[in-house]
């Protein structure tokens, strides 16, 4: 259940705003939670990112930590995106002893991110029309 008491798929979190995604990623050397912003129109993408910047202090109060903000980043396919993320290094999905730490890292951050989104997603509704 999410912060609004609704069922949720944590791995494939739906923000309902095209171009704004919440992602989790676990690899051989790290785990990561991110807000990924991508839009075919770069000017719309910048506006989305800038809207998050307006909420930076508020977002970080929900997250209880500072995340890394990157206006111009690139995905695995070389597509330009914007990201807001946090990474836990020196862990591996392939080391079973790391699993409790990975799960706790991902769970805590996704729950906090969901609380922020449930409380403030209305401020991003304008992007549904773009």
PDB file of C-alpha atoms in Angstrom:
ATOM      1  CA  UNK A   1       0.000   0.000   0.000  1.00  0.00           C
ATOM      2  CA  UNK A   2       1.168   3.519  -0.713  1.00  0.00           C
ATOM      3  CA  UNK A   3       0.841   6.627   1.461  1.00  0.00           C
ATOM      4  CA  UNK A   4      -2.752   7.042   0.243  1.00  0.00           C
ATOM      5  CA  UNK A   5      -3.623   3.449   1.197  1.00  0.00           C
ATOM      6  CA  UNK A   6      -3.788   2.272  -2.417  1.00  0.00           C
ATOM      7  CA  UNK A   7      -2.120  -0.858  -3.818  1.00  0.00           C
ATOM      8  CA  UNK A   8       1.166  -0.068  -5.532  1.00  0.00           C
ATOM      9  CA  UNK A   9       3.806  -1.776  -7.625  1.00  0.00           C
ATOM     10  CA  UNK A  10       7.016  -0.521  -6.023  1.00  0.00           C
ATOM     11  CA  UNK A  11       9.261  -1.834  -8.808  1.00  0.00           C
ATOM     12  CA  UNK A  12       7.224  -0.173 -11.563  1.00  0.00           C
ATOM     13  CA  UNK A  13       5.983   2.923  -9.729  1.00  0.00           C
ATOM     14  CA  UNK A  14       3.442   4.887 -11.768  1.00  0.00           C
ATOM     15  CA  UNK A  15       3.591   8.650 -11.250  1.00  0.00           C
ATOM     16  CA  UNK A  16       0.841   9.155 -13.891  1.00  0.00           C
ATOM     17  CA  UNK A  17       2.968  11.975 -15.364  1.00  0.00           C
ATOM     18  CA  UNK A  18       4.564  11.028 -18.678  1.00  0.00           C
ATOM     19  CA  UNK A  19       8.284  11.654 -18.404  1.00  0.00           C
ATOM     20  CA  UNK A  20       8.567  11.366 -14.612  1.00  0.00           C
ATOM     21  CA  UNK A  21       9.579   7.932 -13.329  1.00  0.00           C
ATOM     22  CA  UNK A  22      10.711   6.586  -9.983  1.00  0.00           C
ATOM     23  CA  UNK A  23      13.294   3.853 -10.480  1.00  0.00           C
ATOM     24  CA  UNK A  24      15.147   1.300  -8.432  1.00  0.00           C
ATOM     25  CA  UNK A  25      18.276  -0.372  -9.724  1.00  0.00           C
ATOM     26  CA  UNK A  26      20.513  -2.991  -8.142  1.00  0.00           C
ATOM     27  CA  UNK A  27      23.748  -4.043  -9.819  1.00  0.00           C
ATOM     28  CA  UNK A  28      26.948  -5.872  -9.012  1.00  0.00           C
ATOM     29  CA  UNK A  29      28.446  -2.896  -7.181  1.00  0.00           C
ATOM     30  CA  UNK A  30      25.578  -0.680  -6.052  1.00  0.00           C
ATOM     31  CA  UNK A  31      21.887  -0.112  -5.401  1.00  0.00           C
ATOM     32  CA  UNK A  32      20.169   3.084  -6.494  1.00  0.00           C
ATOM     33  CA  UNK A  33      16.854   4.894  -6.178  1.00  0.00           C
ATOM     34  CA  UNK A  34      16.154   7.695  -8.627  1.00  0.00           C
ATOM     35  CA  UNK A  35      13.676  10.133 -10.024  1.00  0.00           C
ATOM     36  CA  UNK A  36      14.209  10.036 -13.773  1.00  0.00           C
ATOM     37  CA  UNK A  37      12.910  12.883 -15.894  1.00  0.00           C
ATOM     38  CA  UNK A  38      12.783  12.453 -19.653  1.00  0.00           C
ATOM     39  CA  UNK A  39      10.663  14.070 -22.314  1.00  0.00           C
ATOM     40  CA  UNK A  40      10.972  14.227 -26.113  1.00  0.00           C
ATOM     41  CA  UNK A  41      10.895  18.028 -25.835  1.00  0.00           C
ATOM     42  CA  UNK A  42      14.027  19.130 -23.939  1.00  0.00           C
ATOM     43  CA  UNK A  43      12.392  22.399 -22.853  1.00  0.00           C
ATOM     44  CA  UNK A  44       9.566  20.461 -21.167  1.00  0.00           C
ATOM     45  CA  UNK A  45      12.133  18.187 -19.523  1.00  0.00           C
ATOM     46  CA  UNK A  46      13.953  21.247 -18.124  1.00  0.00           C
ATOM     47  CA  UNK A  47      10.662  22.652 -16.813  1.00  0.00           C
ATOM     48  CA  UNK A  48       9.915  19.360 -15.043  1.00  0.00           C
ATOM     49  CA  UNK A  49      13.384  19.328 -13.497  1.00  0.00           C
ATOM     50  CA  UNK A  50      13.042  22.974 -12.445  1.00  0.00           C
ATOM     51  CA  UNK A  51       9.695  22.174 -10.830  1.00  0.00           C
ATOM     52  CA  UNK A  52      11.466  19.550  -8.720  1.00  0.00           C
ATOM     53  CA  UNK A  53      14.159  22.129  -7.899  1.00  0.00           C
ATOM     54  CA  UNK A  54      11.422  24.374  -6.492  1.00  0.00           C
ATOM     55  CA  UNK A  55      10.615  21.520  -4.105  1.00  0.00           C
ATOM     56  CA  UNK A  56      14.210  20.512  -3.352  1.00  0.00           C
ATOM     57  CA  UNK A  57      14.205  21.397   0.355  1.00  0.00           C
ATOM     58  CA  UNK A  58      10.749  19.937   0.862  1.00  0.00           C
ATOM     59  CA  UNK A  59      11.627  16.748  -1.029  1.00  0.00           C
ATOM     60  CA  UNK A  60      14.798  16.304   0.991  1.00  0.00           C
ATOM     61  CA  UNK A  61      12.823  16.778   4.212  1.00  0.00           C
ATOM     62  CA  UNK A  62      10.713  13.758   3.178  1.00  0.00           C
ATOM     63  CA  UNK A  63      13.797  11.790   2.144  1.00  0.00           C
ATOM     64  CA  UNK A  64      15.799  12.720   5.263  1.00  0.00           C
ATOM     65  CA  UNK A  65      18.989  13.076   3.210  1.00  0.00           C
ATOM     66  CA  UNK A  66      20.534  14.915   0.279  1.00  0.00           C
ATOM     67  CA  UNK A  67      20.299  13.267  -3.121  1.00  0.00           C
ATOM     68  CA  UNK A  68      22.425  13.938  -6.210  1.00  0.00           C
ATOM     69  CA  UNK A  69      20.750  16.345  -8.647  1.00  0.00           C
ATOM     70  CA  UNK A  70      21.869  16.162 -12.291  1.00  0.00           C
ATOM     71  CA  UNK A  71      20.058  18.322 -14.828  1.00  0.00           C
ATOM     72  CA  UNK A  72      21.870  16.781 -17.796  1.00  0.00           C
ATOM     73  CA  UNK A  73      22.494  13.050 -17.435  1.00  0.00           C
ATOM     74  CA  UNK A  74      22.346  10.152 -19.877  1.00  0.00           C
ATOM     75  CA  UNK A  75      20.616   6.785 -19.732  1.00  0.00           C
ATOM     76  CA  UNK A  76      22.155   3.487 -20.867  1.00  0.00           C
ATOM     77  CA  UNK A  77      21.061   4.186 -24.443  1.00  0.00           C
ATOM     78  CA  UNK A  78      22.744   7.593 -24.511  1.00  0.00           C
ATOM     79  CA  UNK A  79      19.449   9.490 -24.291  1.00  0.00           C
ATOM     80  CA  UNK A  80      19.639  12.760 -22.381  1.00  0.00           C
ATOM     81  CA  UNK A  81      17.647  12.683 -19.127  1.00  0.00           C
ATOM     82  CA  UNK A  82      17.612  14.511 -15.802  1.00  0.00           C
ATOM     83  CA  UNK A  83      18.030  12.607 -12.556  1.00  0.00           C
ATOM     84  CA  UNK A  84      17.675  13.010  -8.830  1.00  0.00           C
ATOM     85  CA  UNK A  85      19.181   9.973  -7.167  1.00  0.00           C
ATOM     86  CA  UNK A  86      20.932   8.311  -4.294  1.00  0.00           C
ATOM     87  CA  UNK A  87      23.266   5.361  -4.459  1.00  0.00           C
ATOM     88  CA  UNK A  88      24.479   2.770  -1.977  1.00  0.00           C
ATOM     89  CA  UNK A  89      27.928   1.594  -3.062  1.00  0.00           C
ATOM     90  CA  UNK A  90      29.942  -1.526  -2.248  1.00  0.00           C
ATOM     91  CA  UNK A  91      27.029  -3.947  -2.205  1.00  0.00           C
ATOM     92  CA  UNK A  92      26.049  -6.613  -4.695  1.00  0.00           C
ATOM     93  CA  UNK A  93      22.798  -8.222  -5.738  1.00  0.00           C
ATOM     94  CA  UNK A  94      24.825 -11.414  -6.121  1.00  0.00           C
ATOM     95  CA  UNK A  95      25.944 -11.464  -2.468  1.00  0.00           C
ATOM     96  CA  UNK A  96      23.084 -12.865  -0.422  1.00  0.00           C
ATOM     97  CA  UNK A  97      24.494 -11.334   2.756  1.00  0.00           C
ATOM     98  CA  UNK A  98      23.904  -7.881   1.192  1.00  0.00           C
ATOM     99  CA  UNK A  99      20.210  -8.501   0.509  1.00  0.00           C
ATOM    100  CA  UNK A 100      18.844  -7.205   3.844  1.00  0.00           C
ATOM    101  CA  UNK A 101      20.824  -3.969   3.442  1.00  0.00           C
ATOM    102  CA  UNK A 102      19.704  -3.589  -0.190  1.00  0.00           C
ATOM    103  CA  UNK A 103      16.044  -4.196   0.676  1.00  0.00           C
ATOM    104  CA  UNK A 104      16.148  -1.726   3.555  1.00  0.00           C
ATOM    105  CA  UNK A 105      17.869   0.907   1.387  1.00  0.00           C
ATOM    106  CA  UNK A 106      15.332   0.600  -1.442  1.00  0.00           C
ATOM    107  CA  UNK A 107      12.253   0.233   0.760  1.00  0.00           C
ATOM    108  CA  UNK A 108      12.921   3.200   3.036  1.00  0.00           C
ATOM    109  CA  UNK A 109      13.611   5.551   0.147  1.00  0.00           C
ATOM    110  CA  UNK A 110      10.697   4.449  -2.031  1.00  0.00           C
ATOM    111  CA  UNK A 111       8.280   4.813   0.896  1.00  0.00           C
ATOM    112  CA  UNK A 112       9.561   8.341   1.588  1.00  0.00           C
ATOM    113  CA  UNK A 113       9.461   9.225  -2.113  1.00  0.00           C
ATOM    114  CA  UNK A 114       5.891   7.923  -2.315  1.00  0.00           C
ATOM    115  CA  UNK A 115       4.853  10.066   0.659  1.00  0.00           C
ATOM    116  CA  UNK A 116       6.271  13.150  -1.054  1.00  0.00           C
ATOM    117  CA  UNK A 117       4.559  12.271  -4.335  1.00  0.00           C
ATOM    118  CA  UNK A 118       1.160  11.586  -2.745  1.00  0.00           C
ATOM    119  CA  UNK A 119       1.316  14.948  -0.964  1.00  0.00           C
ATOM    120  CA  UNK A 120       2.641  17.054  -3.873  1.00  0.00           C
ATOM    121  CA  UNK A 121       1.871  15.370  -7.194  1.00  0.00           C
ATOM    122  CA  UNK A 122      -0.834  17.950  -7.908  1.00  0.00           C
ATOM    123  CA  UNK A 123       1.940  20.501  -8.436  1.00  0.00           C
ATOM    124  CA  UNK A 124       3.159  18.421 -11.398  1.00  0.00           C
ATOM    125  CA  UNK A 125      -0.263  17.865 -13.016  1.00  0.00           C
ATOM    126  CA  UNK A 126       0.392  20.682 -15.491  1.00  0.00           C
ATOM    127  CA  UNK A 127       2.856  18.376 -17.253  1.00  0.00           C
ATOM    128  CA  UNK A 128       0.095  15.906 -18.131  1.00  0.00           C
ATOM    129  CA  UNK A 129      -0.971  18.302 -20.867  1.00  0.00           C
ATOM    130  CA  UNK A 130       2.505  18.665 -22.436  1.00  0.00           C
TER     131      UNK A 130
END
